[in-house]
mmCIF file of C-alpha atoms in Angstrom:
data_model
loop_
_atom_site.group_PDB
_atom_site.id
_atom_site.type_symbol
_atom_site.label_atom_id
_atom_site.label_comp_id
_atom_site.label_asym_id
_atom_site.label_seq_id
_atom_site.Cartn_x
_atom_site.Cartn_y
_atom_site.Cartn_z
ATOM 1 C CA UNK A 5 16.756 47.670 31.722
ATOM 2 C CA UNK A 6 15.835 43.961 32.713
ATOM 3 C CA UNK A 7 14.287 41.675 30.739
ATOM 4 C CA UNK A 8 11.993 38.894 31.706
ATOM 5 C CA UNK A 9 12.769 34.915 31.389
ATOM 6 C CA UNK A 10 10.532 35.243 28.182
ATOM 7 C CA UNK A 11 11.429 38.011 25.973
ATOM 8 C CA UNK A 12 7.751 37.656 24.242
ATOM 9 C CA UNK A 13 5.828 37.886 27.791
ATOM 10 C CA UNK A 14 5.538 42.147 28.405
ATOM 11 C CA UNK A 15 7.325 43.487 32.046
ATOM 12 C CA UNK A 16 6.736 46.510 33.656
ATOM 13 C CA UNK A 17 10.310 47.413 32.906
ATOM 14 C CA UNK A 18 9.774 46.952 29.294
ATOM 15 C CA UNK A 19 7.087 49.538 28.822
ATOM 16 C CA UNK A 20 5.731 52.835 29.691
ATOM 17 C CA UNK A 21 2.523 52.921 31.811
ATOM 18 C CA UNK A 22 0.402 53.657 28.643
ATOM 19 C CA UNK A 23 2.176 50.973 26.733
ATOM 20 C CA UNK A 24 1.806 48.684 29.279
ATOM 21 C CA UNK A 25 0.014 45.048 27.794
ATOM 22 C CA UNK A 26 -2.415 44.028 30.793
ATOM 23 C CA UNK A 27 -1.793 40.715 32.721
ATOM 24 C CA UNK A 28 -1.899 37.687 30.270
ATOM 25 C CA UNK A 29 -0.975 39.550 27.032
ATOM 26 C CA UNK A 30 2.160 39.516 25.078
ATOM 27 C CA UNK A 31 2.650 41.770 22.640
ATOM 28 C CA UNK A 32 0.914 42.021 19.370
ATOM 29 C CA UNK A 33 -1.069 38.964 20.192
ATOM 30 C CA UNK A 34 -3.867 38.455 22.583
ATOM 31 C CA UNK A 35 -3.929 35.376 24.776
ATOM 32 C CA UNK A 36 -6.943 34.473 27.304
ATOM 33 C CA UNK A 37 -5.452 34.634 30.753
ATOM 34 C CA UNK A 38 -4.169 31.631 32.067
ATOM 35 C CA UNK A 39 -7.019 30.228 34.857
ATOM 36 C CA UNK A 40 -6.282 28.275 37.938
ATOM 37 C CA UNK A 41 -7.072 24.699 38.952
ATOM 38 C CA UNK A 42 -9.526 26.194 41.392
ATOM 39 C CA UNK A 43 -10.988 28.248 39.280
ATOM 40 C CA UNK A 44 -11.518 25.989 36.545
ATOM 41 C CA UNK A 45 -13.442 23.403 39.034
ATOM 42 C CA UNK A 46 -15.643 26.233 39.793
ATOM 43 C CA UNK A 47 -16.374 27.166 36.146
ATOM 44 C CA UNK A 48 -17.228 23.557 35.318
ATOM 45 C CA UNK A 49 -14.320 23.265 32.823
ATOM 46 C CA UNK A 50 -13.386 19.580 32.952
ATOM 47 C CA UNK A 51 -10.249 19.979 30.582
ATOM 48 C CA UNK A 52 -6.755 20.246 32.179
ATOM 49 C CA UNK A 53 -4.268 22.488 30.874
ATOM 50 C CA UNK A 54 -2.902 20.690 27.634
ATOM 51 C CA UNK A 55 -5.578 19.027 27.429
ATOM 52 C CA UNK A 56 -7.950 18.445 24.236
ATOM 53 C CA UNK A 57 -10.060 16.279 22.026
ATOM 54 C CA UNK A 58 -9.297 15.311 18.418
ATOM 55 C CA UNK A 59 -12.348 14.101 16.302
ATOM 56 C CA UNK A 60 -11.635 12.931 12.987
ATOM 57 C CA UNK A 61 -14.197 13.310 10.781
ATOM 58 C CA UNK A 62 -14.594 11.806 7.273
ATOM 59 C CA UNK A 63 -16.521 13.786 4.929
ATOM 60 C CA UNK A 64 -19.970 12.157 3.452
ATOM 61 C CA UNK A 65 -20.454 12.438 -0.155
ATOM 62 C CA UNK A 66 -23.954 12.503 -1.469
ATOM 63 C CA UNK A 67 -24.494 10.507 -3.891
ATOM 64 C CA UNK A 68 -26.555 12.368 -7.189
ATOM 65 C CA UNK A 69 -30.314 11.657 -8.052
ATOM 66 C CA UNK A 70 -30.554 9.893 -11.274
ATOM 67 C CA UNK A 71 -33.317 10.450 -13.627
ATOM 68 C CA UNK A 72 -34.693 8.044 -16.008
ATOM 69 C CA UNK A 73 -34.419 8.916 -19.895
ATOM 70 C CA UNK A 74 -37.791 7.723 -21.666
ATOM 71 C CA UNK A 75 -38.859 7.425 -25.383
ATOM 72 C CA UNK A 76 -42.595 8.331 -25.656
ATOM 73 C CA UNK A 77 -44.681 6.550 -28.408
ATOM 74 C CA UNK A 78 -46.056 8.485 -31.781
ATOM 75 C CA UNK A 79 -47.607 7.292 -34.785
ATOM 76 C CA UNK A 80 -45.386 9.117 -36.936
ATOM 77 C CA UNK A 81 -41.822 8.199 -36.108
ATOM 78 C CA UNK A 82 -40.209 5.240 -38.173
ATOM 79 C CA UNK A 83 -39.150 2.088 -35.766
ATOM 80 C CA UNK A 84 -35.652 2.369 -38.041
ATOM 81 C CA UNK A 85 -35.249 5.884 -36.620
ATOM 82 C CA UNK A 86 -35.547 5.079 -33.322
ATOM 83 C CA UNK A 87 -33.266 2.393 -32.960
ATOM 84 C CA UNK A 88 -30.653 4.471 -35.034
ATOM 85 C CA UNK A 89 -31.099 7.202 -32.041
ATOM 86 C CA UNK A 90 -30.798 4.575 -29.331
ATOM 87 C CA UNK A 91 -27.783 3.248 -31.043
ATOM 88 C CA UNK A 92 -26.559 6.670 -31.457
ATOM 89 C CA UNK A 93 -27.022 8.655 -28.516
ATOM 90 C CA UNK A 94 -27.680 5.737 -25.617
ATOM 91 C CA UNK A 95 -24.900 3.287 -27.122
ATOM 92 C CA UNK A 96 -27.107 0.104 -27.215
ATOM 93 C CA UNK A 97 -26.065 -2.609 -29.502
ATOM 94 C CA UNK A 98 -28.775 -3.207 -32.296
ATOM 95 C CA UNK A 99 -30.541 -6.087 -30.288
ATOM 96 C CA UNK A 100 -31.322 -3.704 -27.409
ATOM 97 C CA UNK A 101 -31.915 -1.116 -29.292
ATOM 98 C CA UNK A 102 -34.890 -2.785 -31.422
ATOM 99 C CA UNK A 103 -36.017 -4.609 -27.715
ATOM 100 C CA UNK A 104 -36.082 -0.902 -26.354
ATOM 101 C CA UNK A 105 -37.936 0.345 -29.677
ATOM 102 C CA UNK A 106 -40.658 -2.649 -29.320
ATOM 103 C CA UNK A 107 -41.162 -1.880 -25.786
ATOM 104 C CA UNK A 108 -41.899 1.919 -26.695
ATOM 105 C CA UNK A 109 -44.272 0.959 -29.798
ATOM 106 C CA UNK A 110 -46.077 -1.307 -27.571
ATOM 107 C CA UNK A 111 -46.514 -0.302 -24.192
ATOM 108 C CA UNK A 112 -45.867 3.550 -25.306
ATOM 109 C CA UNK A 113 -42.650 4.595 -23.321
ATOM 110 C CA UNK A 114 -39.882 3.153 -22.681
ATOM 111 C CA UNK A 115 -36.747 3.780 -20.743
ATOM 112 C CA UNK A 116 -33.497 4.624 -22.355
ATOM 113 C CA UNK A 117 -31.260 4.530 -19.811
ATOM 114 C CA UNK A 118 -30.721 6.131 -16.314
ATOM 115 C CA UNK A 119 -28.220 9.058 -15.487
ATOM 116 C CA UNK A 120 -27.174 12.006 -13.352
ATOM 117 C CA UNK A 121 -29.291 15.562 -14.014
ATOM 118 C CA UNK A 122 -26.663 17.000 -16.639
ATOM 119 C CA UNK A 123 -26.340 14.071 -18.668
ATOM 120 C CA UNK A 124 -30.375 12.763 -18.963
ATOM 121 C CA UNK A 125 -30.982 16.516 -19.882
ATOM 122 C CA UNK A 126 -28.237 16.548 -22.714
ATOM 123 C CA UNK A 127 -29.250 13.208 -24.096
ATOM 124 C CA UNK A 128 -32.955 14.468 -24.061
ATOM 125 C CA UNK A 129 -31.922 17.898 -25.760
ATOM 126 C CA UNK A 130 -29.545 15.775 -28.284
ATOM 127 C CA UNK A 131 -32.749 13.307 -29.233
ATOM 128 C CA UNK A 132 -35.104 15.717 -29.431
ATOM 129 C CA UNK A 133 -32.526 18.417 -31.824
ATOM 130 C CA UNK A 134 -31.630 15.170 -34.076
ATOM 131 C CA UNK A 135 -35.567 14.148 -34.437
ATOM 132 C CA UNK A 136 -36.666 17.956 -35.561
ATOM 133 C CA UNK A 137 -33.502 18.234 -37.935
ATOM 134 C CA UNK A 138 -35.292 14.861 -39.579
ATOM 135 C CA UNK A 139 -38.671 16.170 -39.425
ATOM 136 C CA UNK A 140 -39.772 13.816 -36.986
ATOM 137 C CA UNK A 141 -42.185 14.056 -33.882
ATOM 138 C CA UNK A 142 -40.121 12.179 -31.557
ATOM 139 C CA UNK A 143 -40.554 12.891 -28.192
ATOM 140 C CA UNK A 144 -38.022 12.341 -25.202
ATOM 141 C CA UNK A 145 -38.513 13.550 -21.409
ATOM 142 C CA UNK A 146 -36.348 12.444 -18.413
ATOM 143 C CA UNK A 147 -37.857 11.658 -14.911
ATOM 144 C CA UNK A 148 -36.166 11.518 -11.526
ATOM 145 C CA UNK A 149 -36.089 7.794 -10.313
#
């Protein structure tokens, strides 16, 4: 029995008629027949064999919408209350957090802070939870910016 120059490319020799892998094919893989120069000018294929291009692309991250947390205005709510939440749950000092709490009783919102979709709705839930548990109709909503 003979064997061709490359073991992996199929001979006649190798195989029975039925077994036979067609021109281009080596066994147990499928390869796309190799095409002449000619024939590749005809096709329009501009590429050589060998031949390829190599884009490198960086991936774009999107950066997340924010959304505005806001303190809505109510004649019930003591002013000490809501600067104890907006020291609490938006970490301002006590100067920002009575600024914040003038701003609200005055103009009748005011903004809390701005943040991502999972953390404005968390800080929302958190004020509005703490303000039932102490009987209080404090309201906070979050908008997108």
């Amino acid at each position: 029995m003979k064997f061709a120059a490359d073991p992996m490319i199929a001979s006649a020799a190798m195989f029975p008629t039925a077994e036979r892998p067609r021109l281009g094919e080596r066994r147990g893989l499928h390869l796309v027949p190799h095409m002449g120069d000619d024939e590749r000018k005809r096709k329009g294929d501009p590429g050589g064999p060998g031949t390829a291009v190599i884009t490198k692309t960086k991936p774009q991250t999107k950066r997340p919408n924010l959304y505005r947390v806001l303190l809505l205005n109510d004649d019930y709510t003591p002013m000490e209350f809501v600067i104890h939440v907006l020291e609490r749950f938006f970490n301002k000092d006590r100067e920002a957090a009575t600024r914040i709490m003038l701003h609200v009783h005055n103009h009748g919102i005011g903004e809390c802070g701005i943040y991502t979709y999972e953390v404005a709705e968390t800080k929302v839930t958190q004020v509005m939870d703490f303000a039932r548990k102490h009987q209080h109709p404090l309201q906070c909503v979050m908008e997108k910016k």
